[in-house]
Short mmCIF file of C-alpha atoms in Angstrom, two decimals:
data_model
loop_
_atom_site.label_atom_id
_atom_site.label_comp_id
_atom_site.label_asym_id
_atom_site.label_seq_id
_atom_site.Cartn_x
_atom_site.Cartn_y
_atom_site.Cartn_z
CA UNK A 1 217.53 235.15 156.61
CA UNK A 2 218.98 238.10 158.83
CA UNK A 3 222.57 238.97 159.76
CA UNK A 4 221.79 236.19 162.70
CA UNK A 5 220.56 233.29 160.94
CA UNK A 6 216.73 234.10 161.52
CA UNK A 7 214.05 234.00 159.42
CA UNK A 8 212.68 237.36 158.37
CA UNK A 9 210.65 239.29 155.86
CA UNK A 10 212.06 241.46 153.19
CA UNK A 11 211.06 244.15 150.81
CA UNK A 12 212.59 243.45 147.96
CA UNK A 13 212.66 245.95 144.59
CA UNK A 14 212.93 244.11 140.93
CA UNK A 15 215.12 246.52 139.33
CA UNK A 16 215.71 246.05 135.45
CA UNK A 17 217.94 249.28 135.35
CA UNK A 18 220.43 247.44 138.22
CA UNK A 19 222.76 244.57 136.29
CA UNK A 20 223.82 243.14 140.08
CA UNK A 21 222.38 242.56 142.58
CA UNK A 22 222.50 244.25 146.12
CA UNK A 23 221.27 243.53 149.29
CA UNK A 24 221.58 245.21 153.36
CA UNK A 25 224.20 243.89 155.53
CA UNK A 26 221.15 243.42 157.73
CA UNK A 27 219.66 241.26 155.94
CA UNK A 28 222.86 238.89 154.86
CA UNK A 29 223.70 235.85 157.30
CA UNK A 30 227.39 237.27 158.58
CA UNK A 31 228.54 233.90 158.27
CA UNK A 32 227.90 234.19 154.32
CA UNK A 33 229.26 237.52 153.44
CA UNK A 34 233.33 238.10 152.32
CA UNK A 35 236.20 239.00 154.34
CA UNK A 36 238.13 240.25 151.81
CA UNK A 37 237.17 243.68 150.49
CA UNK A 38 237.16 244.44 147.03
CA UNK A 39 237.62 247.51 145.01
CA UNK A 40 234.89 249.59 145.36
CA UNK A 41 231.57 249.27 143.10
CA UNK A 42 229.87 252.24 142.67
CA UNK A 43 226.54 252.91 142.54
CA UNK A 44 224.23 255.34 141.45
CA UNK A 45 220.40 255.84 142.32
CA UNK A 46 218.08 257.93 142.99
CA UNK A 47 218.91 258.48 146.70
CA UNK A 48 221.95 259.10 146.04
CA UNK A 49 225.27 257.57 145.13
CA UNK A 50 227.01 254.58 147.62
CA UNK A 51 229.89 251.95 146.81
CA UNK A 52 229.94 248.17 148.14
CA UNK A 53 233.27 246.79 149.33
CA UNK A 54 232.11 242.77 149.49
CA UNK A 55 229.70 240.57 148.11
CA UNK A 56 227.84 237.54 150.11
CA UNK A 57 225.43 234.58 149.64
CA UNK A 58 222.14 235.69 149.96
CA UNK A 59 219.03 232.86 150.90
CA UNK A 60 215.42 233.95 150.41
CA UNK A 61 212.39 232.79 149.04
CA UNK A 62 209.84 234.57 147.20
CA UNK A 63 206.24 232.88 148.95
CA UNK A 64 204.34 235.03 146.99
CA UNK A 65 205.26 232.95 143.50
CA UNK A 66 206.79 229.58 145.29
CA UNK A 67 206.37 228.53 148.75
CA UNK A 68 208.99 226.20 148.68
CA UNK A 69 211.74 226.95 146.37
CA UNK A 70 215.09 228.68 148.22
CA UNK A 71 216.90 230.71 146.13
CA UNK A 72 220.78 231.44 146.61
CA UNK A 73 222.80 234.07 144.90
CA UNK A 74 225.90 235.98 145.49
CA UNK A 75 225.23 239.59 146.15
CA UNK A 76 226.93 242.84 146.64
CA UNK A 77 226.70 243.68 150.00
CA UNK A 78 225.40 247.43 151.59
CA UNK A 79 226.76 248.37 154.92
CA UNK A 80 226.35 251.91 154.38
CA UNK A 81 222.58 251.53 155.12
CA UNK A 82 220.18 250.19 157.94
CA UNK A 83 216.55 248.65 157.42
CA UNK A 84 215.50 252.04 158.87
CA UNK A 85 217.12 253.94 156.28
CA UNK A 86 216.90 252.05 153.11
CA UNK A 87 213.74 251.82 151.09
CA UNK A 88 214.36 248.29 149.90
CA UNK A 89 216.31 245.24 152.10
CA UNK A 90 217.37 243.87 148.42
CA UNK A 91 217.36 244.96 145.12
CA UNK A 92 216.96 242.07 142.61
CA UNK A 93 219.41 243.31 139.61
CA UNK A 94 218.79 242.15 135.60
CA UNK A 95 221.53 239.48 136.68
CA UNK A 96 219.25 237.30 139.13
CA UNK A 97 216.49 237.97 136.80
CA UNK A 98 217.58 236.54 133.66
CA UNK A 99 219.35 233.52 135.72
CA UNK A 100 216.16 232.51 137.02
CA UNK A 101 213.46 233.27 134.42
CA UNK A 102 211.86 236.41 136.09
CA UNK A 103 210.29 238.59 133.84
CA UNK A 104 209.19 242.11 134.70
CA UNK A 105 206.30 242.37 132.40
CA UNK A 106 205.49 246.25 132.36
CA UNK A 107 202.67 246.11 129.79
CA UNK A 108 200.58 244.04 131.77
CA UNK A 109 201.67 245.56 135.28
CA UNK A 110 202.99 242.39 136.30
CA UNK A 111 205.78 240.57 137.56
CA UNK A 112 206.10 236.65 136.35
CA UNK A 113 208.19 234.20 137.94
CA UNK A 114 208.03 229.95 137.99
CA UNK A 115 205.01 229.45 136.14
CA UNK A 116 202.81 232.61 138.13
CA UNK A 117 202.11 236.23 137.55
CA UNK A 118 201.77 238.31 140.40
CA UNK A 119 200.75 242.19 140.42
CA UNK A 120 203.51 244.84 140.81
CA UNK A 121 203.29 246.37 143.66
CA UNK A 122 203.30 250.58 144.11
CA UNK A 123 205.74 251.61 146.72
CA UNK A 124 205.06 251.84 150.08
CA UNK A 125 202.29 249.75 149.70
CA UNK A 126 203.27 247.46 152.72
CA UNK A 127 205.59 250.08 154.57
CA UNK A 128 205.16 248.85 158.21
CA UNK A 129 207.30 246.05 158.97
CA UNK A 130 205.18 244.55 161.64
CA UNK A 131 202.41 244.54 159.49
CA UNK A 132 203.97 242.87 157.03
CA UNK A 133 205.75 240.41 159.51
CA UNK A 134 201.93 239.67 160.78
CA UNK A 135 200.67 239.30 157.44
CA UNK A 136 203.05 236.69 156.20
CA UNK A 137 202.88 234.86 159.82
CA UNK A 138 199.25 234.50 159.67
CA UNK A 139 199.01 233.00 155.87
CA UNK A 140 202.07 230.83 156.56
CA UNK A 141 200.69 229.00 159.39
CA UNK A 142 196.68 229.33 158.75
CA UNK A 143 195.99 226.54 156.11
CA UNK A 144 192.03 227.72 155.52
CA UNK A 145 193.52 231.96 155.25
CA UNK A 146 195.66 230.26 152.23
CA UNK A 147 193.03 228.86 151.07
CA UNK A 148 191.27 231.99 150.93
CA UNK A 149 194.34 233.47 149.50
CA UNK A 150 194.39 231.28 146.67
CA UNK A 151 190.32 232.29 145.88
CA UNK A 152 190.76 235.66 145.96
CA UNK A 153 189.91 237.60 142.19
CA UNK A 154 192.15 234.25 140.73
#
């Protein structure tokens, strides 16, 4: 869910060189993030370096492994980046990871996670946000496109 409440797509990055996890302010229900600041977490990536200030519960779901399962997990929260500017909405650190099972399996090129392996993705592979919006819209509401979905190369 979004800063409002509302239901929304994210791109999300499985990062095994992160230990926490992060995610945009935009992206984190307001009503779920910290008051209190904290002192400030550094971090270091490849854009460039930013520190977080407070951590919030973050809800999403991951459709592409489990349709149904909600996952919940306290996160440290970005405000010094928009959805425009940031590559990634949330960036799933080694911590999530290991609490829920996920493993990043880099010989195969795949990413496993409650019971199903899934393809890694290459970057900008689904970069507009409409499409992407459209995309899961359309399979979430057409019963015979997920059945399709399912059949495809599995």
């Amino acid at each position: 869910k979004d800063g409002k409440g509302k239901k929304r797509v994210s791109r999300i990055l499985c990062d095994s060189g992160t230990t926490s996890s992060i995610a945009l302010k935009d992206v984190v229900d307001k009503a779920n993030v910290s008051q209190y600041k904290t002192k400030p977490v550094r971090w270091q990536t490849m854009g460039g370096t930013f520190s977080t200030r407070r951590k919030g519960l973050v809800e999403f779901s991951l459709p592409e492994f489990n349709r149904r399962k909600k996952i919940q997990w306290s996160m440290h929260i970005d405000e010094s980046q928009t959805r425009s500017d940031a590559q990634y909405d949330i960036i799933l650190g080694t911590d999530i990871m290991n609490e829920i099972g996920m493993d990043l399996l880099f010989s195969e090129n795949n990413i496993q996670w409650d019971g199903v392996k899934r393809a890694m993705l290459n970057q900008g592979t689904l970069e507009d946000p409409a499409a992407v919006e459209l995309l899961y819209a359309v399979t979430e509401t057409s019963p015979r496109l997920r059945h399709l979905h399912g059949n495809c190369g599995h």
